[in-house]
mmCIF file of C-alpha atoms in Angstrom:
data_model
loop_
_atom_site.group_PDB
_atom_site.id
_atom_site.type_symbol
_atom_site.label_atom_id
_atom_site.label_comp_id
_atom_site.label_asym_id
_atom_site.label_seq_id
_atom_site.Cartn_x
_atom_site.Cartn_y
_atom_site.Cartn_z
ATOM 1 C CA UNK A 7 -7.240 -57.850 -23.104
ATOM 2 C CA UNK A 8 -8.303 -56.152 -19.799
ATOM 3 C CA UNK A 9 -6.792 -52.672 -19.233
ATOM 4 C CA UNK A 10 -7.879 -50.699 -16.303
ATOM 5 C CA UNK A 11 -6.298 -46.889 -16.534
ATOM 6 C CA UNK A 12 -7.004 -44.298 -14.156
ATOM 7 C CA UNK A 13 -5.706 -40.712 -15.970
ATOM 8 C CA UNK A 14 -7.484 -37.566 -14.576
ATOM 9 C CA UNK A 15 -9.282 -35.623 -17.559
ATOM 10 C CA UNK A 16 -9.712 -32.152 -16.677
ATOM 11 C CA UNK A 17 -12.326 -30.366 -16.003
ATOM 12 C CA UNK A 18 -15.649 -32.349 -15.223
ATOM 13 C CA UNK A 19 -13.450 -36.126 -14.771
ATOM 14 C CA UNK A 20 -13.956 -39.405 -16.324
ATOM 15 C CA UNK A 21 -17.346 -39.899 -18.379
ATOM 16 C CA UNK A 22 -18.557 -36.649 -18.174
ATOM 17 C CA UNK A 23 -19.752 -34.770 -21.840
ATOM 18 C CA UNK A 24 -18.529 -36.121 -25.024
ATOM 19 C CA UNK A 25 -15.894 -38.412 -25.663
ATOM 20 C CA UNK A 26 -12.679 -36.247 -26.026
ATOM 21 C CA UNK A 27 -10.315 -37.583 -28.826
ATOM 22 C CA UNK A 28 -7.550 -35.240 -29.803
ATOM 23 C CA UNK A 29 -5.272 -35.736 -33.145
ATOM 24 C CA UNK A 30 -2.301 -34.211 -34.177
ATOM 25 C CA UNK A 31 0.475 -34.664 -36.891
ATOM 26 C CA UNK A 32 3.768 -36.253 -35.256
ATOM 27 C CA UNK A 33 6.159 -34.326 -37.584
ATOM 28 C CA UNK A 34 5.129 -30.779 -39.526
ATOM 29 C CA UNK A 35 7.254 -31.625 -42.866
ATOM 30 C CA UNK A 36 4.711 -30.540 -45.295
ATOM 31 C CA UNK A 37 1.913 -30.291 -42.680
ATOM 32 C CA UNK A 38 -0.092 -28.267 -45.137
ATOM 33 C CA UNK A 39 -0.592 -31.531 -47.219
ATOM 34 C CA UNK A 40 -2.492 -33.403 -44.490
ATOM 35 C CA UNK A 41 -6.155 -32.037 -44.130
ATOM 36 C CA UNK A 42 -8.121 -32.922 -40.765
ATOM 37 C CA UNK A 43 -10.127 -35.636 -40.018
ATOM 38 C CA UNK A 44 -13.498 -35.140 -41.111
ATOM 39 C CA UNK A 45 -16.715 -36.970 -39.759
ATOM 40 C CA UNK A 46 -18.073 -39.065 -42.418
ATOM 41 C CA UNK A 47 -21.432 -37.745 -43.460
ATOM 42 C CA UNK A 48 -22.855 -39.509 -46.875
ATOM 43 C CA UNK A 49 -26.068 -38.054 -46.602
ATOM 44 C CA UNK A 50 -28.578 -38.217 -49.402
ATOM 45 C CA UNK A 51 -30.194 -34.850 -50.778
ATOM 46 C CA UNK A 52 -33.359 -36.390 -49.937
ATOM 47 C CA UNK A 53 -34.372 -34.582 -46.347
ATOM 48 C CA UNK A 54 -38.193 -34.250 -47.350
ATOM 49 C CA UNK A 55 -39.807 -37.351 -46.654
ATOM 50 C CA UNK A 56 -39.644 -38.849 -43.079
ATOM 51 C CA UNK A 57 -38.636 -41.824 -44.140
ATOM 52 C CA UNK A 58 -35.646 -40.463 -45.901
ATOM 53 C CA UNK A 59 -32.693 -42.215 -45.101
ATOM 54 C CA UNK A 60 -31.047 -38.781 -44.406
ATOM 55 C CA UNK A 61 -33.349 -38.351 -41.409
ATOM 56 C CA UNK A 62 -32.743 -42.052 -39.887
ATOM 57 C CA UNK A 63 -31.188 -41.861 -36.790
ATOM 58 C CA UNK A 64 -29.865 -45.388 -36.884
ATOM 59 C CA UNK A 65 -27.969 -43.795 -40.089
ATOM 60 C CA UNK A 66 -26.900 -40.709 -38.402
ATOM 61 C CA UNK A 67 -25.591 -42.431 -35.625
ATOM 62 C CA UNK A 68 -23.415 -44.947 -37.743
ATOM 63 C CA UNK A 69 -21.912 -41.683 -39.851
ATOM 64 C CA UNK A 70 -21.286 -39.693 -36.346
ATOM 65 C CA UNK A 71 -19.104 -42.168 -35.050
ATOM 66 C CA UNK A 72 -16.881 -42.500 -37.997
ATOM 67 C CA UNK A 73 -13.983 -40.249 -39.008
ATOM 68 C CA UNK A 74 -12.449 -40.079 -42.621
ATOM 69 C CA UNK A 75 -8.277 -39.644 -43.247
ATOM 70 C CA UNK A 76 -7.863 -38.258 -46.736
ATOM 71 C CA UNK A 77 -5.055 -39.182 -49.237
ATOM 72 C CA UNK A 78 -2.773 -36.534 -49.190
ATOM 73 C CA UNK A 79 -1.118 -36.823 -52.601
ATOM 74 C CA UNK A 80 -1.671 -38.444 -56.206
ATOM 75 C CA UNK A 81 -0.602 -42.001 -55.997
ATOM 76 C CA UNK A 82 -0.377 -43.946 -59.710
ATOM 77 C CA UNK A 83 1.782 -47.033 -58.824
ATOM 78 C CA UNK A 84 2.395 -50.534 -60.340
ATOM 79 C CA UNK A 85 4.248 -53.768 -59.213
ATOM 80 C CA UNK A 86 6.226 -55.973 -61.072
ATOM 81 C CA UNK A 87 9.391 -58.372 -60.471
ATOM 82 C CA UNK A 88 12.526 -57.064 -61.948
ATOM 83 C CA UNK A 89 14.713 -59.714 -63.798
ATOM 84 C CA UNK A 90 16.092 -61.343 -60.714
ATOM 85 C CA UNK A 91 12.626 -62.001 -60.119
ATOM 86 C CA UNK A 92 12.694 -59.692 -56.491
ATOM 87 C CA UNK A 93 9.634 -57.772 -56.261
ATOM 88 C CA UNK A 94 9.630 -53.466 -56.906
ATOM 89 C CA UNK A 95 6.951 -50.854 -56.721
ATOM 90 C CA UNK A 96 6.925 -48.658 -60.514
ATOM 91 C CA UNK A 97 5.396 -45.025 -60.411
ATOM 92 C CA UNK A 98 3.457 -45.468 -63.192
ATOM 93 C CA UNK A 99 3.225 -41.295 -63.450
ATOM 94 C CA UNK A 100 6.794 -41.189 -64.328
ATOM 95 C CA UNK A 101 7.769 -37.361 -64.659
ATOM 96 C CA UNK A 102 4.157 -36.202 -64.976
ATOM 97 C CA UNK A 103 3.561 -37.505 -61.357
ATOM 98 C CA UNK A 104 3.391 -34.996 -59.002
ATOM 99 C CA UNK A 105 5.366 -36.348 -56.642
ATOM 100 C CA UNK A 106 8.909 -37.150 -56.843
ATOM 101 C CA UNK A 107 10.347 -40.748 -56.925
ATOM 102 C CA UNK A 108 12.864 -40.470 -54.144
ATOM 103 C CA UNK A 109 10.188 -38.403 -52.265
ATOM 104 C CA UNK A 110 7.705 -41.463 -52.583
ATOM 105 C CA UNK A 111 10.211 -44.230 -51.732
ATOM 106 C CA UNK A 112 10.150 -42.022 -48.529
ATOM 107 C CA UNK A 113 6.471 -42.473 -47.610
ATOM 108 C CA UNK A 114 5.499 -45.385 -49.516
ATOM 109 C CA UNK A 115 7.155 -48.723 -48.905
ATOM 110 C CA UNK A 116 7.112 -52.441 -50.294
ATOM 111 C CA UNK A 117 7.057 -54.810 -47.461
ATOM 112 C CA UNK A 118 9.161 -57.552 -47.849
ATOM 113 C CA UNK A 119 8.005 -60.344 -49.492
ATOM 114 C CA UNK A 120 8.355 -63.022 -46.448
ATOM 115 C CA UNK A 121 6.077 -60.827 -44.220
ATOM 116 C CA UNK A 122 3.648 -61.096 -46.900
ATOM 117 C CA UNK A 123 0.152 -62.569 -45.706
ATOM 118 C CA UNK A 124 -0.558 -64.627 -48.994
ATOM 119 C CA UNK A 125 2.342 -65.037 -51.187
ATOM 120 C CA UNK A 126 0.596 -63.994 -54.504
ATOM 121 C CA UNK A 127 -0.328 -60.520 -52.406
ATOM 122 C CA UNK A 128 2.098 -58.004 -52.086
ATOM 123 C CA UNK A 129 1.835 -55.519 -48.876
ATOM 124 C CA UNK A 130 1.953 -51.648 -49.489
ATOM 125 C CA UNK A 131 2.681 -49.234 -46.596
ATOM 126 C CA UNK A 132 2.033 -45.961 -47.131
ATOM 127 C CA UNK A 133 3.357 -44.085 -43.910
ATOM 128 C CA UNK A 134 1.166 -41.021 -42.450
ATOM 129 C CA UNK A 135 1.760 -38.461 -39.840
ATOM 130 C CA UNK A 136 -1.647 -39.212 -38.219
ATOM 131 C CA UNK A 137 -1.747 -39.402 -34.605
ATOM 132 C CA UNK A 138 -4.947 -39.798 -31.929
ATOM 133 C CA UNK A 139 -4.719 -39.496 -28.329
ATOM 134 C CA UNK A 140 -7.320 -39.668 -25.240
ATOM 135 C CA UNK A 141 -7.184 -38.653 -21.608
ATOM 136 C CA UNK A 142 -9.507 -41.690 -20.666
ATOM 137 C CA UNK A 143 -9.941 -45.468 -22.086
ATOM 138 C CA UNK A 144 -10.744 -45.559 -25.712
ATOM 139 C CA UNK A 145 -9.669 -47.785 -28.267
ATOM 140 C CA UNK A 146 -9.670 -46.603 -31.913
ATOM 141 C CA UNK A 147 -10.393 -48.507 -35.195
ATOM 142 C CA UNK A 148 -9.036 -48.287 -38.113
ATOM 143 C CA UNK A 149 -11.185 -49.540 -41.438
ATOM 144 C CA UNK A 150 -11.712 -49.488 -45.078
ATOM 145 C CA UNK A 151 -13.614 -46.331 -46.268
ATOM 146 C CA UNK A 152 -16.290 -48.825 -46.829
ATOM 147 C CA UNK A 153 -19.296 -46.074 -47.317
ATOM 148 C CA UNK A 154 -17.565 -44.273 -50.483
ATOM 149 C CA UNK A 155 -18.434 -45.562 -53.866
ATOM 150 C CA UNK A 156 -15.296 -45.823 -55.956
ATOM 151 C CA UNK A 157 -16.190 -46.150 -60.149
ATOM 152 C CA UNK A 158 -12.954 -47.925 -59.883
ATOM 153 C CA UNK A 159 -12.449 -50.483 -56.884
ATOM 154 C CA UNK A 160 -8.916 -50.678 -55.541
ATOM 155 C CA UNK A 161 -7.237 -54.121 -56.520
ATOM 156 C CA UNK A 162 -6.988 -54.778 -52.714
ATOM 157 C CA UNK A 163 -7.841 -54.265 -49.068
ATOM 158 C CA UNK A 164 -6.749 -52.111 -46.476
ATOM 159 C CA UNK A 165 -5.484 -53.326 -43.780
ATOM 160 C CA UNK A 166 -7.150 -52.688 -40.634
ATOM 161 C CA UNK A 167 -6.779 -52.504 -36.709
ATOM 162 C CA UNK A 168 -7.660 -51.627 -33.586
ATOM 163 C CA UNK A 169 -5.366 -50.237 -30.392
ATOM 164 C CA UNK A 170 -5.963 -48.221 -27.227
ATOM 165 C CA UNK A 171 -5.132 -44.694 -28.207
ATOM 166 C CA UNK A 172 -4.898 -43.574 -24.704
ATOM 167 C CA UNK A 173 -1.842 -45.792 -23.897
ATOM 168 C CA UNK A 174 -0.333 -46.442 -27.329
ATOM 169 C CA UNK A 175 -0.325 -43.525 -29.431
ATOM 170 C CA UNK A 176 1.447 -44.100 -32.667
ATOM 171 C CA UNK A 177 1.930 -42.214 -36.117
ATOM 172 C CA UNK A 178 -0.801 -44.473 -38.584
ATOM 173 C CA UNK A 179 -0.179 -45.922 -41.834
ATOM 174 C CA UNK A 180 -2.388 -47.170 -44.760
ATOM 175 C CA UNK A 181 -1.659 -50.892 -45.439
ATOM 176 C CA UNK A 182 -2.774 -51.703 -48.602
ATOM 177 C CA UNK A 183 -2.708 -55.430 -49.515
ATOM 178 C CA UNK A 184 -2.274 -56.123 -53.303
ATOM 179 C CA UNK A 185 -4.984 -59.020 -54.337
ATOM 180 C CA UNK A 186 -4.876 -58.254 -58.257
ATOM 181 C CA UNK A 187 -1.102 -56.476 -58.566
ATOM 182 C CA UNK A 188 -2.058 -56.982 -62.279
ATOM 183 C CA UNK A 189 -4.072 -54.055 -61.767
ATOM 184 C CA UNK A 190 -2.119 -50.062 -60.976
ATOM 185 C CA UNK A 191 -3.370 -48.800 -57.684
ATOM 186 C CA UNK A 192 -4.687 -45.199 -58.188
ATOM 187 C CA UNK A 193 -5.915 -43.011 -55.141
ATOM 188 C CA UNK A 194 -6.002 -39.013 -56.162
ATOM 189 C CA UNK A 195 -5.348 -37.047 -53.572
ATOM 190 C CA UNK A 196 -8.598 -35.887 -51.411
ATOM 191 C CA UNK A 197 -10.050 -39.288 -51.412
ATOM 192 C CA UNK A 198 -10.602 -41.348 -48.880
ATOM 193 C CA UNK A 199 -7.968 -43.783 -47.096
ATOM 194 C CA UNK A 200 -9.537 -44.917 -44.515
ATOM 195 C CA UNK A 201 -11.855 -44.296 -41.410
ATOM 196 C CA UNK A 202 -11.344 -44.266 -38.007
ATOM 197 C CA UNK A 203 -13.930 -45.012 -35.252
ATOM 198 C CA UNK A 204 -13.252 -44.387 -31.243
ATOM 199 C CA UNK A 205 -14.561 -46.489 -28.308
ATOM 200 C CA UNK A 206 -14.939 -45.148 -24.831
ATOM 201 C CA UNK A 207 -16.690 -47.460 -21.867
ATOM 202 C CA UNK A 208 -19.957 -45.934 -22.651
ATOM 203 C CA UNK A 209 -20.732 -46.407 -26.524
ATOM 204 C CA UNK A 210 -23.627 -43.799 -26.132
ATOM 205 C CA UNK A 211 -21.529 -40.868 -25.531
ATOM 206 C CA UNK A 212 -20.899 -38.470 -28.596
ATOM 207 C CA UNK A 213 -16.868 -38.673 -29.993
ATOM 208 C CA UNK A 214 -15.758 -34.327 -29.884
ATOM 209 C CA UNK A 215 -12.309 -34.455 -32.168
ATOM 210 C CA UNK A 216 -10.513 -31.879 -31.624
ATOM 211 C CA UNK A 217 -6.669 -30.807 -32.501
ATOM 212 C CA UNK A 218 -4.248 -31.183 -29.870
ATOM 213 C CA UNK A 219 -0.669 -29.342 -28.975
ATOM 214 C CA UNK A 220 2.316 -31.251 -29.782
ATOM 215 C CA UNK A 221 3.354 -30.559 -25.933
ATOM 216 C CA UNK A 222 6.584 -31.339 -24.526
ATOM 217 C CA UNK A 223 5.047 -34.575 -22.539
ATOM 218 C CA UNK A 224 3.508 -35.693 -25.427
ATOM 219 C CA UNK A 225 6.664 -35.832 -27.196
ATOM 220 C CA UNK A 226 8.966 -37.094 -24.623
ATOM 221 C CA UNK A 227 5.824 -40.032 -24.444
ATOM 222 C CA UNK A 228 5.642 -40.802 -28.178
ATOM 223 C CA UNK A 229 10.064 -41.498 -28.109
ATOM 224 C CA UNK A 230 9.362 -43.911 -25.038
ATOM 225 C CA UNK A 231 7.211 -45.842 -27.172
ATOM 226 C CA UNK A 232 8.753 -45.060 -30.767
ATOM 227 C CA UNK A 233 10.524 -48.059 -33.148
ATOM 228 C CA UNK A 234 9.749 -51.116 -30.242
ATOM 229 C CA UNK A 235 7.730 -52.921 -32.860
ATOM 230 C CA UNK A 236 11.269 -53.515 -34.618
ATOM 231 C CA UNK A 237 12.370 -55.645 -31.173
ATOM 232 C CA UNK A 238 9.368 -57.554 -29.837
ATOM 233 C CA UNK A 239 6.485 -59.653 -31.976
ATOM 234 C CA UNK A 240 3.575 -58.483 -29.347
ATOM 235 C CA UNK A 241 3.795 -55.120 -28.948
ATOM 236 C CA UNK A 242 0.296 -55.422 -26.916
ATOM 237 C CA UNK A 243 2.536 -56.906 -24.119
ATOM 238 C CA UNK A 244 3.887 -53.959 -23.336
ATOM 239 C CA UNK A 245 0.848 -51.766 -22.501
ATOM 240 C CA UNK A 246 1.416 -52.195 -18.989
ATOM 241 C CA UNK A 247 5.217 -50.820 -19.305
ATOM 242 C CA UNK A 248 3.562 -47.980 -21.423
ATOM 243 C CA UNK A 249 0.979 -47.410 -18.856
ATOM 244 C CA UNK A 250 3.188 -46.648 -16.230
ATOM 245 C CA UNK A 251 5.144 -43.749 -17.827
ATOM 246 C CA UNK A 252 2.018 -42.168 -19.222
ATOM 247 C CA UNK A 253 2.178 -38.360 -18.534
ATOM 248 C CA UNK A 254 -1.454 -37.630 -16.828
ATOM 249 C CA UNK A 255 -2.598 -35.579 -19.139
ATOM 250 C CA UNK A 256 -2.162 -36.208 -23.112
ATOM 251 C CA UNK A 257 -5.119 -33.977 -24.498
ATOM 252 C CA UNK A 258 -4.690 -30.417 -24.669
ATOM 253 C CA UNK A 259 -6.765 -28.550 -27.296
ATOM 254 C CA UNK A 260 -4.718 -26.289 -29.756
ATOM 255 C CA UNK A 261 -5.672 -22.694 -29.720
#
């Protein structure tokens, strides 16, 4: 889809330095559990040799442009049918889980069974406080934390996606579908969810993430666009609409 946007940055205008990305949480309930986003950097103690992968700079220039979202809590949950056969999530921690049960029904979620992609793979939705913003075209990625070795594999995939953060800003959630629900799905808090990667019109430019202020536009933005996914199928079709009440500037750094 072609989307031409015309926002002043300030400062030194469109394309000039890095590629400004600012994030921010869209509510502060329990802020303190949600750590930054941190640039993935898997980098091998090996820096001696000049072949060392640690010194590649087709390597370093993968890792730079990647950005890791960490869980924020201990998650120990299974599925199973109940006896009318409907399917329910089971925290498998019981009372030694650190989180409470009603708590987690709150943030985690069992999508219902006829918006399931395979019908032998439930959907998972954990839902995040994550947001990303940008004063000029860039369309953000979201993927598997494919360069973390996990001892024990998840029984599933994340789901991913990919959205223009500078018109469609929007809290993000981790999708999780369920291949082997056989199988508990464990993630300790600290690990990895997912990463995130940004895309300006130049892919040579450097991505600067910084954290943004919650500012009164930005707010009064986020409720224009907030809960439409419940009333159309193709959300994308409304990027012109969104477009056009799009405060001019979205990005301003937290002090």
């Amino acid at each position: 889809m072609d989307i031409t946007l015309s926002y002043d940055r300030p400062e030194d205008g469109p394309g000039s330095g890095p590629l400004t990305v600012g994030w921010f949480l869209a509510q502060d309930r329990g802020a303190v559990l949600f750590d930054p986003p941190e640039r993935v950097a898997i980098r091998p103690p090996n820096k001696a040799h000049a072949k060392s992968a640690s010194r590649c700079p087709a390597v370093i220039q993968l890792e730079s442009r990647y950005f890791m979202v960490k869980c924020p809590f201990d998650l120990h949950i299974g599925f199973q049918r109940d006896d009318k056969g409907k399917a329910v999530l089971v925290n498998r921690a019981g009372a030694a889980s650190p989180v409470r049960s009603a708590k987690l029904n709150e943030v985690l979620t069992l999508v219902n069974e006829a918006e399931w992609r395979f019908p032998d793979r439930p959907t998972v939705q954990l839902h995040l406080p994550y947001c990303f913003i940008a004063d000029e075209p860039v369309w953000m990625s979201q993927l598997s934390a494919f360069a973390h070795y996990r001892a024990d594999p998840l029984p599933g995939t994340i789901f991913g996606g990919r959205f223009p953060i500078s018109i469609w800003p929007r809290p993000l959630m981790w999708a999780f579908e369920w291949h082997e629900p056989q199988k508990d799905l464990i993630v300790k808090r600290g690990e990895p969810l997912f990463y995130v990667q940004f895309e300006g019109m130049d892919p040579g430019r450097a991505v600067a993430l910084v954290e943004a202020e919650k500012t009164a536009d930005l707010s009064a933005y986020l409720e224009k666009l907030s809960g439409v996914v419940n009333y159309v199928n193709q959300t994308f079709s409304l990027f012109k609409a969104a477009e056009a009440v799009r405060p001019k500037r979205l990005v301003v750094p937290k002090v």
